[in-house]
C-alpha positions as a printed NumPy array, in Angstrom:
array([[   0.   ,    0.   ,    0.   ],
       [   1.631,    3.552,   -1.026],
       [   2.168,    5.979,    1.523],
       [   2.331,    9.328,    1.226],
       [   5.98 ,   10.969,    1.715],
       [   6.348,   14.591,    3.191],
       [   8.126,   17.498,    0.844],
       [  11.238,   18.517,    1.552],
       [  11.286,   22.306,    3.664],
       [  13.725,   24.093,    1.018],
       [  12.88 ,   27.304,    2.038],
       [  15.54 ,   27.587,    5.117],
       [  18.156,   26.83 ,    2.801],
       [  17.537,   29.421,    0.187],
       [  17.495,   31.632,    2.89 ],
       [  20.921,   30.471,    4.621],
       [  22.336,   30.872,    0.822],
       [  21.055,   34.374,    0.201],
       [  22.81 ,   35.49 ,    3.62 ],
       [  26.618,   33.552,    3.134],
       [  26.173,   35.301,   -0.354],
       [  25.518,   38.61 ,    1.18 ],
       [  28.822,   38.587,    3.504],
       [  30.675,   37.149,    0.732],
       [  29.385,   40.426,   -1.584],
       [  30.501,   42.349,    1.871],
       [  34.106,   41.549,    2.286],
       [  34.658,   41.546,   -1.212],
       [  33.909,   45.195,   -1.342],
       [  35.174,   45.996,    1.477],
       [  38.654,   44.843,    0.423],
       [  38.155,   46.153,   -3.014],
       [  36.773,   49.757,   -2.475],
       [  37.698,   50.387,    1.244],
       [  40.989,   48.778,    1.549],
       [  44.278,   50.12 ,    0.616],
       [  42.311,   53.569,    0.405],
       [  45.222,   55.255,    1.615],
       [  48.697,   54.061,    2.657],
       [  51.858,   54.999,    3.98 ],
       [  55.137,   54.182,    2.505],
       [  59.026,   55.358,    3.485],
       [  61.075,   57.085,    1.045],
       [  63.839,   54.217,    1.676],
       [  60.616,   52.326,   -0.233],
       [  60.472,   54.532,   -3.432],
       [  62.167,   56.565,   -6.125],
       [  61.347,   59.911,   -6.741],
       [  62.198,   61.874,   -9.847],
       [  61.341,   65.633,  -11.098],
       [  59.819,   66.418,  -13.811],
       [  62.369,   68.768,  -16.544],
       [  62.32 ,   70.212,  -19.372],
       [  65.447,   69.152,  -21.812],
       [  66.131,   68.373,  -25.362],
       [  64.278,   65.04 ,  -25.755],
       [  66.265,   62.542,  -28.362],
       [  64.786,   59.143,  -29.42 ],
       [  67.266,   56.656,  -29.631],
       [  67.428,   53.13 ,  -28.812],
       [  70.822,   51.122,  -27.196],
       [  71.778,   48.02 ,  -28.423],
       [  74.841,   45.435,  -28.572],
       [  76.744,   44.782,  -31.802],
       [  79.153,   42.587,  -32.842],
       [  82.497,   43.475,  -35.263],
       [  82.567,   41.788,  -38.428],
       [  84.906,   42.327,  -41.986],
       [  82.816,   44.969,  -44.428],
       [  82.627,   41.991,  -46.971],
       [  82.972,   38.572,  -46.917],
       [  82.948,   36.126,  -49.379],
       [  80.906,   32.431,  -49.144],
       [  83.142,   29.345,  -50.423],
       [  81.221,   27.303,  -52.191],
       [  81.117,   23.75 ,  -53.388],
       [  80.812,   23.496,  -56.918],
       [  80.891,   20.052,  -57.59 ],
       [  79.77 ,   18.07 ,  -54.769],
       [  82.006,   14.875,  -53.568],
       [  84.153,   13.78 ,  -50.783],
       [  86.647,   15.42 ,  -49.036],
       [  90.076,   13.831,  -49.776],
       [  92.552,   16.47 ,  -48.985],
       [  92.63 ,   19.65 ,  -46.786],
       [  95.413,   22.323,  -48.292],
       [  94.732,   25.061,  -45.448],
       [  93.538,   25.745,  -42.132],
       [  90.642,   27.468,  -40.424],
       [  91.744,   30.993,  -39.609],
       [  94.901,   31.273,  -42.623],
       [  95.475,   34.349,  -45.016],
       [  94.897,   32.695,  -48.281],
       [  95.393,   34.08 ,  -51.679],
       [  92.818,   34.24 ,  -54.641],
       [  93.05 ,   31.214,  -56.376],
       [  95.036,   29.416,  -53.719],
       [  93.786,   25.64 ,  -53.27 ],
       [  92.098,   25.046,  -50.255],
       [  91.111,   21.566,  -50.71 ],
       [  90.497,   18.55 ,  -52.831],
       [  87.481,   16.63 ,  -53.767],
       [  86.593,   13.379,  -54.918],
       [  83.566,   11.989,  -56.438],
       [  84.158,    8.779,  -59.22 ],
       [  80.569,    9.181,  -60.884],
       [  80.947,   12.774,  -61.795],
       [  84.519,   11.602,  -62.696],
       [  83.523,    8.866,  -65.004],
       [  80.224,   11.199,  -66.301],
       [  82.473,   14.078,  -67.19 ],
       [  85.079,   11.592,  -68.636],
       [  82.251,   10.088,  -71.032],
       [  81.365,   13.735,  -72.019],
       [  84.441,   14.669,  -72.872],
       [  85.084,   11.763,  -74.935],
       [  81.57 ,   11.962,  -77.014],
       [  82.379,   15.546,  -77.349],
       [  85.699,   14.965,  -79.121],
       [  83.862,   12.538,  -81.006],
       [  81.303,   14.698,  -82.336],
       [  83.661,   17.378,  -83.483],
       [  86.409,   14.62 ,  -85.193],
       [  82.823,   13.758,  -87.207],
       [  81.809,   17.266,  -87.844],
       [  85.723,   18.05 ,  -89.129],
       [  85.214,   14.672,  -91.635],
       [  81.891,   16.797,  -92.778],
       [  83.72 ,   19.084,  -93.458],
       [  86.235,   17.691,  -95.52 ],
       [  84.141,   15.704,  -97.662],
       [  82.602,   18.911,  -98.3  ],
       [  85.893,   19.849,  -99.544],
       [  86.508,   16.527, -101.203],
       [  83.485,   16.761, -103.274],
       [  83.511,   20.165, -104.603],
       [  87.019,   19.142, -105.953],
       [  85.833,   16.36 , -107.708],
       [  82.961,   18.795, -109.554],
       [  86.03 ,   20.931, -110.167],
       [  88.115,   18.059, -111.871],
       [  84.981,   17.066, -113.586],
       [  84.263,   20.816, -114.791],
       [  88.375,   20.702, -116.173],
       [  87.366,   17.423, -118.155],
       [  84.143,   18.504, -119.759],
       [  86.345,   21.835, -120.687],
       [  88.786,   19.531, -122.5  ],
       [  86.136,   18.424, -124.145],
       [  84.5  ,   21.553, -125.383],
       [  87.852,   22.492, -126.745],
       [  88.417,   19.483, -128.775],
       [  84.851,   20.366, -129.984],
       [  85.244,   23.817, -130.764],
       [  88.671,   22.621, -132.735],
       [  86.608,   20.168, -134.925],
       [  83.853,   22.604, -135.541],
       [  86.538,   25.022, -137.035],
       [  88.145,   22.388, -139.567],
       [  84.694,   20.914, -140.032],
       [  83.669,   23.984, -140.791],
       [  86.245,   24.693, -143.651],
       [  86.146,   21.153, -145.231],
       [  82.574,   21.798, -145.259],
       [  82.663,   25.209, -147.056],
       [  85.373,   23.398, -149.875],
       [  82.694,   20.549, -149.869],
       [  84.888,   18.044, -149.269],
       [  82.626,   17.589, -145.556],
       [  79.315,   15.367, -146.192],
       [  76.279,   17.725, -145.173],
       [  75.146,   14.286, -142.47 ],
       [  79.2  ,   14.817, -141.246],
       [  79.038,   18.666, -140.504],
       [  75.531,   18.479, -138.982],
       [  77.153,   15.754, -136.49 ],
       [  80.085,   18.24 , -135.773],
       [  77.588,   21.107, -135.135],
       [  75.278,   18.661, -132.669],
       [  78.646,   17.877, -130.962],
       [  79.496,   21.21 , -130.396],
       [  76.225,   22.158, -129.027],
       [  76.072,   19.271, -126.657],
       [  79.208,   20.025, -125.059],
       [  78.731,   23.316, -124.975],
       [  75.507,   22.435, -122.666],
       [  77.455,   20.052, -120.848],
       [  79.557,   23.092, -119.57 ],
       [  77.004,   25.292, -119.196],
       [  75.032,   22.511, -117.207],
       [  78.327,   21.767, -115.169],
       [  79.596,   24.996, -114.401],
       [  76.014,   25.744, -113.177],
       [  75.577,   23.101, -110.651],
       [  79.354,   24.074, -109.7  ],
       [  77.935,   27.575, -108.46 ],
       [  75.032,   26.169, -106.637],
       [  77.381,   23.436, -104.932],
       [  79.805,   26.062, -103.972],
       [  76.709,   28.434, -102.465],
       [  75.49 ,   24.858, -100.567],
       [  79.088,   24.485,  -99.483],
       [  79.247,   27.913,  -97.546],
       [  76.691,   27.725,  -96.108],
       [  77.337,   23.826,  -94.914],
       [  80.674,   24.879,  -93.824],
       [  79.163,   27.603,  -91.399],
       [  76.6  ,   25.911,  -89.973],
       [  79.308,   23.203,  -88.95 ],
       [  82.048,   25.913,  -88.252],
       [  79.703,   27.273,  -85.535],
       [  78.992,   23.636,  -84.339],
       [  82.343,   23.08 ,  -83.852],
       [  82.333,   26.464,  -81.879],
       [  79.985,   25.749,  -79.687],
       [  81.223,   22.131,  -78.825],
       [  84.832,   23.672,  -78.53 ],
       [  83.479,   26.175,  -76.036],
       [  81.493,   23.125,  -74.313],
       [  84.294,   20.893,  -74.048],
       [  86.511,   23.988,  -72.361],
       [  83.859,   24.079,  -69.672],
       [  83.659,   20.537,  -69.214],
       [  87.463,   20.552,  -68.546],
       [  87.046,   23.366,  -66.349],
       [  84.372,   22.114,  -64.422],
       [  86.304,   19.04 ,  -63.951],
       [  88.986,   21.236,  -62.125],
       [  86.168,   22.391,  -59.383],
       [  87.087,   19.257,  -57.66 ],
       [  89.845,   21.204,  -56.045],
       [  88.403,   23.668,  -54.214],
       [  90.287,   27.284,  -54.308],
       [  90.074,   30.608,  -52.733],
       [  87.535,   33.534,  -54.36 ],
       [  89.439,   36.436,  -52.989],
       [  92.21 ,   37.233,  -51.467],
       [  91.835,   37.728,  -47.551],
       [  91.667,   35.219,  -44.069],
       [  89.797,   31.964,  -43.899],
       [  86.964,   31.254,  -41.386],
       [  84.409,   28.815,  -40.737],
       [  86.067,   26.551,  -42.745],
       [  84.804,   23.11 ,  -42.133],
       [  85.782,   20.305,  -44.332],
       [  86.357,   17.726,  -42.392],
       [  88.083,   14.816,  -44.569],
       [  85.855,   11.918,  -45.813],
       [  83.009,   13.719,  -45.422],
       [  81.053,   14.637,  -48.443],
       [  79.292,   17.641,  -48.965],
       [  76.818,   18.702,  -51.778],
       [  77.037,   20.602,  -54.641],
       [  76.363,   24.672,  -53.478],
       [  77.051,   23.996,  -50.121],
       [  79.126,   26.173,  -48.76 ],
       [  82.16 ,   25.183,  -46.424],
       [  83.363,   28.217,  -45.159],
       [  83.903,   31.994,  -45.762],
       [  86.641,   34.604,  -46.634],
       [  87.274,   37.986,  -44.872],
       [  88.23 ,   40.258,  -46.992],
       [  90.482,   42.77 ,  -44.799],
       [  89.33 ,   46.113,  -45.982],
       [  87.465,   47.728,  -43.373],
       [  84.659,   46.714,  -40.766],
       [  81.24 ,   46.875,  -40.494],
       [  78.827,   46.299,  -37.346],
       [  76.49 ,   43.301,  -37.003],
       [  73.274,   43.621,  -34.525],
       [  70.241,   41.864,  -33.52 ],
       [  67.234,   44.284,  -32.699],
       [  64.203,   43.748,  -30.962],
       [  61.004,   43.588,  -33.792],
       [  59.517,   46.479,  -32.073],
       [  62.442,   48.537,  -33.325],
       [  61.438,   47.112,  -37.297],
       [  59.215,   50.364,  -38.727],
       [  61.659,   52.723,  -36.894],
       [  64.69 ,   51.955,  -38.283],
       [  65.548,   53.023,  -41.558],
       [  68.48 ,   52.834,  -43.957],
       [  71.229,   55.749,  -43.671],
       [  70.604,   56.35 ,  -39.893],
       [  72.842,   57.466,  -37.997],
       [  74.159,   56.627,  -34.722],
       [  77.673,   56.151,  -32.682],
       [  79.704,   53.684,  -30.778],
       [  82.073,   54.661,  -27.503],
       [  85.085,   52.718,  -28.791],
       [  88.047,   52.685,  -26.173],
       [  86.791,   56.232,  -24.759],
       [  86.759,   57.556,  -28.479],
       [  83.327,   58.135,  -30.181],
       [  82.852,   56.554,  -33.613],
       [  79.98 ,   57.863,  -35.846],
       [  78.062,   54.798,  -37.575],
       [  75.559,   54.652,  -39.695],
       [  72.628,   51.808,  -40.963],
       [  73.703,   50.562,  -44.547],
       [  71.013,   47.092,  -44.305],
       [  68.223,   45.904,  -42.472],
       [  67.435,   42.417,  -42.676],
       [  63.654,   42.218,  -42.367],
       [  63.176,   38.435,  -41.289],
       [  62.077,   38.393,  -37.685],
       [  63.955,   35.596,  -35.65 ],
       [  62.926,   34.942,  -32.179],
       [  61.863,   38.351,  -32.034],
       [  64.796,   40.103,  -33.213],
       [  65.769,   41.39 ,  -36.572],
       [  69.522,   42.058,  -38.238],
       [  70.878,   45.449,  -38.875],
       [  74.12 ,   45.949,  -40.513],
       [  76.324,   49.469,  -39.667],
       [  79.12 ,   50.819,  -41.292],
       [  81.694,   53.088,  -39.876],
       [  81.581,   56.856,  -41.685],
       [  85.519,   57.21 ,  -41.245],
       [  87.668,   54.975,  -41.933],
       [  89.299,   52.914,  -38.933],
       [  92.467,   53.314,  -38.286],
       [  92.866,   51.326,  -35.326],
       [  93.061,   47.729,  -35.769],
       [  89.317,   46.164,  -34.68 ],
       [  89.078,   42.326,  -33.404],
       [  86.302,   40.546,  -35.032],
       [  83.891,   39.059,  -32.696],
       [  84.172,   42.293,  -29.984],
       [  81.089,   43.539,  -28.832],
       [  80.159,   47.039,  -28.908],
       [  77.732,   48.975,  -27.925],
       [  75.627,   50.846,  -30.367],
       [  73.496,   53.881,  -29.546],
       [  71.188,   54.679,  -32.517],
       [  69.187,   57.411,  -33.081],
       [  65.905,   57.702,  -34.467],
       [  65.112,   61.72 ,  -34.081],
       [  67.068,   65.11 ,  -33.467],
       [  66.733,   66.905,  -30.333],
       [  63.738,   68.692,  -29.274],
       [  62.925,   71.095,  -26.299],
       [  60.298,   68.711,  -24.555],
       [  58.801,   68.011,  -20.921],
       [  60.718,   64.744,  -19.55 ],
       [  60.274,   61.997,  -16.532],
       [  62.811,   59.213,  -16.121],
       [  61.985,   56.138,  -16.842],
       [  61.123,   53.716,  -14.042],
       [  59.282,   50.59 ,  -13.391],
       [  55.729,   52.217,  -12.778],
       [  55.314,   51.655,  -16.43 ],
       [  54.928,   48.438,  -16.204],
       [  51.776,   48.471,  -13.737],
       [  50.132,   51.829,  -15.585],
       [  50.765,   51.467,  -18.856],
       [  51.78 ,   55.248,  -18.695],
       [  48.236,   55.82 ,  -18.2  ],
       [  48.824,   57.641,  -14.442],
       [  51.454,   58.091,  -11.987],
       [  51.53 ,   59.569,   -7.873],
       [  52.939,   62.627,   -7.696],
       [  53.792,   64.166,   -4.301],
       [  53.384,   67.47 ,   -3.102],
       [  53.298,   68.219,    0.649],
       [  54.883,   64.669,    1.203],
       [  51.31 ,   63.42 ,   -0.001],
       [  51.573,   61.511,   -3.655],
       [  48.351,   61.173,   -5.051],
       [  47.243,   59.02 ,   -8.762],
       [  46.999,   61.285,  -11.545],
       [  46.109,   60.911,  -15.479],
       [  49.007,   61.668,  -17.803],
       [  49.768,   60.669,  -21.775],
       [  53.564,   59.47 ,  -22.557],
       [  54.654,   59.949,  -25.896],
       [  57.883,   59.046,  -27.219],
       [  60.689,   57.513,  -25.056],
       [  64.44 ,   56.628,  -25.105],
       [  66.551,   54.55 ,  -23.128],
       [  66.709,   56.975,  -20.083],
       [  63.833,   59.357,  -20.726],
       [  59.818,   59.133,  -21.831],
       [  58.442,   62.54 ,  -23.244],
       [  55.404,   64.015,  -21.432],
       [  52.704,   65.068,  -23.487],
       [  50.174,   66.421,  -20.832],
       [  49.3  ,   65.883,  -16.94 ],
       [  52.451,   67.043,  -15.705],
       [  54.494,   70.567,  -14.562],
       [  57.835,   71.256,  -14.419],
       [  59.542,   70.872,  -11.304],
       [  56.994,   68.055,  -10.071],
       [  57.846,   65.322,   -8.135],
       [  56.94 ,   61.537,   -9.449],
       [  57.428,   58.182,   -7.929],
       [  58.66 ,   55.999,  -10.529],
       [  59.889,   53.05 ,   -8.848],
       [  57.244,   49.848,   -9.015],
       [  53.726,   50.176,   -7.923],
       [  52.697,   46.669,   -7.558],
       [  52.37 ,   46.816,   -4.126],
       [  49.424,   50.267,   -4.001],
       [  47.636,   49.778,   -7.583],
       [  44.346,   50.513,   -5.587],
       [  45.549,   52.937,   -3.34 ],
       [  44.013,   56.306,   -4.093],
       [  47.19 ,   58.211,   -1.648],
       [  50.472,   57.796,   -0.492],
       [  51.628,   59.539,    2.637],
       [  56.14 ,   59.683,    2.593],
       [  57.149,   59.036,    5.678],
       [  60.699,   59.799,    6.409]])
């Protein structure tokens, strides 16, 4: 038989819920409007600049590294193995000096078979060409024979002729004699006209294999000097780095193996942060403190590729050095991006970091109440003001993280 269960009283516990919520809504409020209202710090605790007026310069600092003005990449031309090393890493070398030796026996044995099929086809070409020769010769005995034989004709036509005239000549005999004249004097005709043409074939035969034989000549001179990029040599004059061939190993064709300084000057290597990419331009200029001595540089290339966050910029001295630089040292570049202007400064500190620039304390009567400001521009030491501050006023600009609620700072001493 069913029995009928009693509901559930639910409405103490809505009730119990509604009041933890309320406290809850309480303290949070409490800690987040009420708390930290007002607080009192030491001056040990802080850092405390003035606000000046001074000519504001954008620049940005960054670390460099001393490379040769040009270097050259050695390249593999024909891959293959290394059997030989001439030089080692770090030597002067001269242009053309051999710095190593390659070996690969299939491009051997390919450029060998090359070679020989290329000698081949011009031996055949030069055969061409004297059967060319051979055969014109023979139309030009041929032409001397059926000459001779005009001749004789001619002769017989003349004492034909007179016979005839003194009728001692049959009329059937002179008509012969005049046929034979005529015939060989179309057999020369016919001859020394298929002479010409020959001769105008014959040019023109003779070119087309003269320039053939060019070309092949030209081809096999390449061959034989590609079959010399086995040994590897220098391609300028200057010291050796980075070179790496490291014998047995074998390295690919356009690979390169190492590189050549060429000793005429320095240049300045860097790696900027890709904020720094739309401000830096070609033909800035900037300068380096080099043993107490200041060095004017300027930008002469900006890689664009961002790496880990960083781009390259390459600098060039504007003077010659005359001092002797060590490649590898690291120098410090300062580069600037404006000229100086007459502007409202504060000195850069940590509270930028918790505002955003968007406010700072400043302290009057040992008080140092929030305030809205704008930042414009900035440079290593320096960010320019554009409105909420006075010369002469006092900012904290040490870290805030410990007050970002609190509305007022009392300085203690």
């Amino acid at each position: 038989m069913d029995r009928t269960l009693p509901r559930k009283n639910r409405k103490k516990l809505k009730i119990i819920l509604m009041v933890v919520g309320i406290i809850i809504f309480g303290v949070v409020s409490y800690f987040t409007f009420f708390q930290n209202v007002a607080l009192y710090v030491t001056k040990k605790e802080i850092r405390v600049r003035s606000v000046e007026e001074g000519n504001f310069e954008e620049y940005i600092s960054f670390q460099s590294q001393v490379e040769p003005l040009q270097s050259l990449l050695v390249n593999i031309t024909e891959g293959g193995a290394v059997l030989e090393r001439l030089v080692e890493d770090g030597s002067m070398v001269e242009i053309g000096q051999p710095l190593a030796r390659l070996y690969n026996p299939s491009s051997e044995y390919s450029f060998m078979s090359q070679e020989a099929s290329l000698i081949e086809q011009i031996n055949n070409l030069n055969v061409n060409k004297m059967n060319i020769r051979n055969q014109e010769l023979n139309l030009t005995k041929d032409l001397i024979s059926i000459e001779y034989d005009y001749k004789n004709a001619e002769l017989q036509y003349d004492l034909n002729k007179k016979l005839y005239d003194q009728e001692i000549l049959s009329t059937s005999d002179w008509n012969k004699t005049k046929e034979t004249l005529l015939y060989q004097k179309k057999r020369k005709a016919l001859m020394e006209e298929s002479i010409k043409k020959e001769k105008q074939s014959n040019v023109l035969q003779i070119q087309q294999i003269d320039q053939a034989m060019a070309v092949m000549s030209k081809s096999l001179a390449k061959l034989r000097e590609n079959s010399e990029n086995f040994l590897l040599k220098a391609p300028a004059t200057g010291r050796l780095s980075s070179f790496e061939a490291i014998l047995g190993k074998t390295y690919n064709g356009g690979e390169s193996i190492g590189k050549i300084d060429v000793m005429k000057g320095y240049k300045l290597v860097a790696q900027v942060d890709e904020f720094y990419l739309d401000k830096i331009a070609i033909g800035q200029k900037g300068q380096i403190d080099l043993k107490g001595e200041l060095q004017k540089v300027e930008v002469i290339k900006i890689l664009p590729e961002v790496k880990n966050g960083r781009f390259e910029v390459h600098l060039a001295f504007e003077k010659e050095m005359k001092q002797k630089l060590q490649e590898g040292t690291t120098v410090g570049v300062k580069l600037f991006l404006s000229g100086k202007e007459k502007r409202l400064l504060l000195a850069k500190g940590n509270f930028f970091q918790d505002t955003k620039g968007e406010w700072v304390y400043v302290i009057k009567n040992n008080k140092a109440k929030r305030r809205s400001i704008e930042i414009g521009r900035e440079n290593p030491t320096y960010y320019e003001i554009i409105f909420g501050l006075e010369v002469g006023e006092e900012v904290i600009v040490s870290s805030y993280k410990d007050y970002l609620r609190v509305e007022q700072l009392t300085i203690e001493e």
